[in-house]
Short mmCIF file of C-alpha atoms in Angstrom, two decimals:
data_model
loop_
_atom_site.label_atom_id
_atom_site.label_comp_id
_atom_site.label_asym_id
_atom_site.label_seq_id
_atom_site.Cartn_x
_atom_site.Cartn_y
_atom_site.Cartn_z
CA ASN A 1 -18.88 6.04 -6.50
CA ALA A 2 -17.54 6.83 -3.22
CA GLY A 3 -13.75 5.93 -2.60
CA VAL A 4 -12.68 3.69 0.24
CA MET A 5 -13.97 4.66 3.52
CA GLN A 6 -12.20 4.47 6.69
CA ASN A 7 -13.12 5.96 10.28
CA PRO A 8 -12.30 7.14 12.52
CA ARG A 9 -9.32 8.89 10.73
CA HIS A 10 -8.03 9.77 14.06
CA LEU A 11 -8.51 7.28 17.42
CA VAL A 12 -6.49 7.77 20.55
CA ARG A 13 -6.37 5.21 22.97
CA ARG A 14 -4.30 4.51 26.16
CA ARG A 15 -2.44 1.49 26.92
CA GLY A 16 -4.61 -1.80 27.42
CA GLN A 17 -7.41 -0.52 25.90
CA GLU A 18 -9.39 -1.71 22.29
CA ALA A 19 -8.94 -0.24 19.14
CA ARG A 20 -11.64 -1.15 16.44
CA LEU A 21 -11.08 0.45 12.74
CA ARG A 22 -13.46 0.09 10.17
CA CYS A 23 -13.12 -0.07 6.00
CA SER A 24 -15.49 0.06 3.88
CA PRO A 25 -14.74 -0.81 0.30
CA MET A 26 -15.67 0.81 -3.00
CA LYS A 27 -18.85 -0.50 -4.35
CA GLY A 28 -18.26 -3.75 -5.91
CA HIS A 29 -15.40 -4.55 -4.50
CA SER A 30 -15.24 -8.07 -2.04
CA HIS A 31 -11.29 -8.16 -1.52
CA VAL A 32 -9.94 -6.13 1.38
CA TYR A 33 -6.50 -5.47 2.37
CA TRP A 34 -4.95 -3.78 5.37
CA TYR A 35 -1.77 -1.80 6.16
CA ARG A 36 0.27 -0.61 8.55
CA GLN A 37 2.56 2.04 8.27
CA LEU A 38 5.30 3.56 11.01
CA PRO A 39 6.43 7.40 10.64
CA GLU A 40 8.93 7.26 7.59
CA GLU A 41 8.76 3.89 6.66
CA GLY A 42 6.75 1.70 4.08
CA LEU A 43 3.68 -0.09 3.98
CA LYS A 44 3.88 -3.70 5.67
CA PHE A 45 0.87 -6.36 4.74
CA MET A 46 -0.97 -7.48 7.43
CA VAL A 47 -4.19 -9.03 6.03
CA TYR A 48 -5.95 -10.10 2.77
CA LEU A 49 -9.76 -10.65 3.15
CA GLN A 50 -13.02 -11.33 1.01
CA LYS A 51 -16.36 -11.54 1.87
CA GLU A 52 -16.68 -13.59 5.08
CA ASN A 53 -12.87 -15.45 4.63
CA ILE A 54 -9.60 -14.72 5.50
CA ILE A 55 -7.30 -15.29 2.41
CA ASP A 56 -3.96 -14.49 3.93
CA GLU A 57 -3.33 -13.12 7.73
CA SER A 58 0.56 -13.89 7.54
CA GLY A 59 1.24 -10.28 8.03
CA MET A 60 -1.10 -9.59 11.18
CA PRO A 61 0.55 -10.48 14.63
CA LYS A 62 -0.69 -13.62 16.23
CA GLU A 63 -1.87 -12.03 19.47
CA ARG A 64 -3.74 -8.81 20.04
CA PHE A 65 -5.02 -9.10 16.29
CA SER A 66 -8.01 -9.91 14.50
CA ALA A 67 -10.00 -9.09 11.14
CA GLU A 68 -12.95 -9.79 9.73
CA PHE A 69 -14.97 -8.72 6.72
CA PRO A 70 -18.73 -9.91 7.56
CA LYS A 71 -21.25 -10.16 4.66
CA GLU A 72 -22.59 -7.16 5.36
CA GLY A 73 -21.21 -4.34 6.44
CA PRO A 74 -17.55 -2.54 6.88
CA SER A 75 -14.08 -4.59 7.18
CA ILE A 76 -13.05 -4.51 10.95
CA LEU A 77 -9.70 -4.67 12.18
CA ARG A 78 -9.21 -5.15 15.89
CA ILE A 79 -6.48 -4.41 18.20
CA GLN A 80 -6.77 -5.84 21.64
CA GLN A 81 -5.08 -4.57 24.73
CA VAL A 82 -3.01 -1.81 22.53
CA VAL A 83 0.41 -1.01 23.42
CA ARG A 84 2.83 2.35 22.40
CA GLY A 85 4.38 0.12 19.84
CA ASP A 86 0.59 0.03 18.10
CA SER A 87 0.62 3.53 17.07
CA ALA A 88 0.63 3.97 13.27
CA ALA A 89 -1.17 4.68 10.38
CA TYR A 90 -3.60 1.52 9.36
CA PHE A 91 -4.44 1.91 5.60
CA CYS A 92 -7.41 -0.56 4.14
CA ALA A 93 -7.38 -1.16 0.26
CA SER A 94 -10.08 -2.58 -2.09
CA SER A 95 -10.18 -4.19 -5.02
CA PRO A 96 -13.02 -5.94 -7.45
CA VAL A 97 -12.75 -9.99 -7.78
CA LYS A 98 -10.23 -10.83 -10.36
CA SER A 99 -8.48 -7.65 -10.61
CA ASP A 100 -5.24 -7.00 -9.37
CA THR A 101 -5.88 -2.78 -9.00
CA GLN A 102 -6.02 -1.92 -5.27
CA TYR A 103 -7.69 1.46 -4.14
CA PHE A 104 -6.43 2.90 -0.72
CA GLY A 105 -8.41 4.57 1.87
CA PRO A 106 -7.21 7.50 3.59
CA GLY A 107 -5.73 5.83 6.70
CA THR A 108 -6.54 5.76 10.50
CA ARG A 109 -4.19 7.27 12.33
CA LEU A 110 -3.86 5.28 16.09
CA THR A 111 -2.00 7.43 18.85
CA VAL A 112 -1.82 4.90 22.28
CA LEU A 113 -1.05 7.04 25.17
CA GLY B 1 8.69 -15.25 0.71
CA GLU B 2 9.06 -12.38 -1.98
CA ASN B 3 11.39 -9.57 -1.08
CA VAL B 4 11.43 -6.10 -2.77
CA GLU B 5 14.45 -4.02 -2.75
CA GLN B 6 14.16 -0.42 -3.79
CA HIS B 7 17.02 2.08 -4.87
CA PRO B 8 17.92 5.15 -4.02
CA SER B 9 15.69 5.56 -0.74
CA THR B 10 16.23 9.49 -1.43
CA LEU B 11 16.33 11.21 -4.78
CA SER B 12 16.72 15.14 -5.19
CA VAL B 13 16.29 16.56 -8.81
CA GLN B 14 16.44 19.83 -10.42
CA GLU B 15 12.77 20.78 -11.54
CA GLY B 16 12.61 19.55 -15.64
CA ASP B 17 14.79 16.55 -15.10
CA SER B 18 14.34 13.36 -15.19
CA ALA B 19 13.70 10.84 -12.09
CA VAL B 20 14.52 7.10 -12.20
CA ILE B 21 13.50 4.44 -9.06
CA LYS B 22 14.82 0.81 -9.66
CA CYS B 23 12.65 -1.88 -7.59
CA THR B 24 14.36 -5.53 -7.75
CA TYR B 25 12.32 -8.45 -6.71
CA SER B 26 12.94 -12.34 -5.92
CA ASP B 27 9.83 -14.38 -7.15
CA SER B 28 10.03 -15.27 -10.65
CA ALA B 29 6.43 -15.95 -10.48
CA SER B 30 5.40 -12.44 -9.04
CA ASN B 31 3.18 -11.06 -12.00
CA TYR B 32 2.10 -7.63 -11.53
CA PHE B 33 4.07 -4.31 -10.92
CA PRO B 34 2.60 -1.00 -9.69
CA TRP B 35 3.61 1.92 -8.83
CA TYR B 36 2.46 4.38 -5.68
CA LYS B 37 3.08 7.53 -4.97
CA GLN B 38 2.47 9.15 -1.23
CA GLU B 39 1.98 12.71 -0.37
CA LEU B 40 2.78 13.76 3.42
CA GLY B 41 -0.02 12.72 5.39
CA LYS B 42 -1.87 11.49 2.62
CA ARG B 43 -3.01 7.97 0.72
CA PRO B 44 -1.07 5.85 -1.25
CA GLN B 45 -2.19 6.34 -5.09
CA LEU B 46 -1.66 3.93 -7.49
CA ILE B 47 0.22 6.20 -10.67
CA ILE B 48 1.06 3.22 -13.09
CA ASP B 49 1.10 -0.70 -13.22
CA ILE B 50 2.45 -3.05 -15.38
CA ARG B 51 1.68 -6.87 -15.97
CA SER B 52 4.42 -9.68 -16.52
CA ASN B 53 3.44 -10.26 -20.12
CA VAL B 54 4.52 -6.48 -21.03
CA GLY B 55 8.01 -4.82 -21.16
CA GLU B 56 7.33 -1.12 -20.74
CA LYS B 57 3.90 1.49 -20.43
CA LYS B 58 3.95 4.75 -20.51
CA ASP B 59 1.33 7.29 -19.20
CA GLN B 60 2.01 10.96 -20.18
CA ARG B 61 5.53 12.19 -18.10
CA ILE B 62 5.46 8.28 -16.36
CA ALA B 63 6.40 5.06 -17.76
CA VAL B 64 7.26 1.51 -16.09
CA THR B 65 10.01 -0.80 -17.58
CA LEU B 66 10.31 -4.37 -16.40
CA ASN B 67 13.13 -6.69 -16.97
CA LYS B 68 11.31 -10.00 -16.22
CA THR B 69 14.87 -11.79 -16.61
CA ALA B 70 16.69 -9.58 -14.35
CA LYS B 71 13.74 -9.61 -11.93
CA HIS B 72 13.78 -5.43 -11.99
CA PHE B 73 11.29 -2.80 -12.73
CA SER B 74 11.69 0.94 -12.53
CA LEU B 75 9.85 4.27 -12.58
CA HIS B 76 10.53 7.00 -15.19
CA ILE B 77 9.54 10.65 -14.55
CA THR B 78 10.38 12.82 -17.50
CA GLU B 79 10.37 16.90 -17.05
CA THR B 80 9.83 16.75 -13.29
CA GLN B 81 7.61 19.56 -11.43
CA PRO B 82 7.61 20.41 -7.72
CA GLU B 83 4.32 18.40 -7.11
CA ASP B 84 6.36 15.47 -8.24
CA SER B 85 7.93 15.77 -4.80
CA ALA B 86 6.46 12.65 -2.75
CA VAL B 87 7.50 9.19 -1.43
CA TYR B 88 7.05 6.35 -4.29
CA PHE B 89 6.51 2.92 -3.73
CA CYS B 90 7.01 -0.30 -5.84
CA ALA B 91 5.09 -3.21 -5.08
CA VAL B 92 5.43 -6.82 -6.21
CA ARG B 93 2.22 -9.22 -6.35
CA ARG B 94 1.85 -13.10 -7.34
CA ALA B 95 -1.82 -13.72 -8.81
CA GLY B 96 -3.90 -14.27 -5.99
CA GLN B 97 -1.32 -13.50 -3.34
CA ASN B 98 -0.70 -10.29 -1.31
CA PHE B 99 1.24 -7.18 -2.11
CA VAL B 100 4.76 -6.87 -0.62
CA PHE B 101 5.61 -3.12 -0.87
CA GLY B 102 9.27 -2.03 -1.27
CA PRO B 103 10.53 0.48 1.32
CA GLY B 104 9.90 3.93 -0.68
CA THR B 105 12.00 6.37 -2.44
CA ARG B 106 11.76 10.04 -1.69
CA LEU B 107 11.40 12.42 -4.01
CA SER B 108 12.50 16.20 -3.82
CA VAL B 109 12.02 17.94 -6.99
CA LEU B 110 13.97 21.43 -6.58
CA PRO B 111 12.44 24.35 -8.08
#
């Protein structure tokens, strides 16, 4: 059973471009969480999704950020018009239905030039 | 909303000694309390967790204790080894809601 997959592992964007981060949950997992981690800091919750539904997006900035988890395919975190302050590691985690245990992917390290 | 504090922020111990990290939380309805270990450049990995209906849980050299009344829980690592050096995060969850993480503790085990 493959673990949580994220791609790309490293992403470089120039200011104003769009960044798309993908997360494929573990097989059988229908819940996905996205977190942002700045260097030397903790994990900040961004959004909690289940297939075709956003459960909680209270941690996500209202502008430029969006997330989806379609019926088929990976979950996508999209950042429009990136700024230098968006540079961070973005981790996703997945869990099965009715389970608290979440498993993390390897992360995407976004660098905005 | 939930507020999670974690202490200490850094901890250095001699190899073979014990390490204790404590987290406090504010929401009495929180019922799931995991601990994660994150090595430099790697993903967080679950090392132990506890639910609100249990007071203590142990897995080899690692244990977690929970005091629901005082709203705090602690990670205990015995017989520390250099490979235990990492950043440790506690987290708190209320059923069906998102996770709130503590700010982390950087543990250094000195040989």
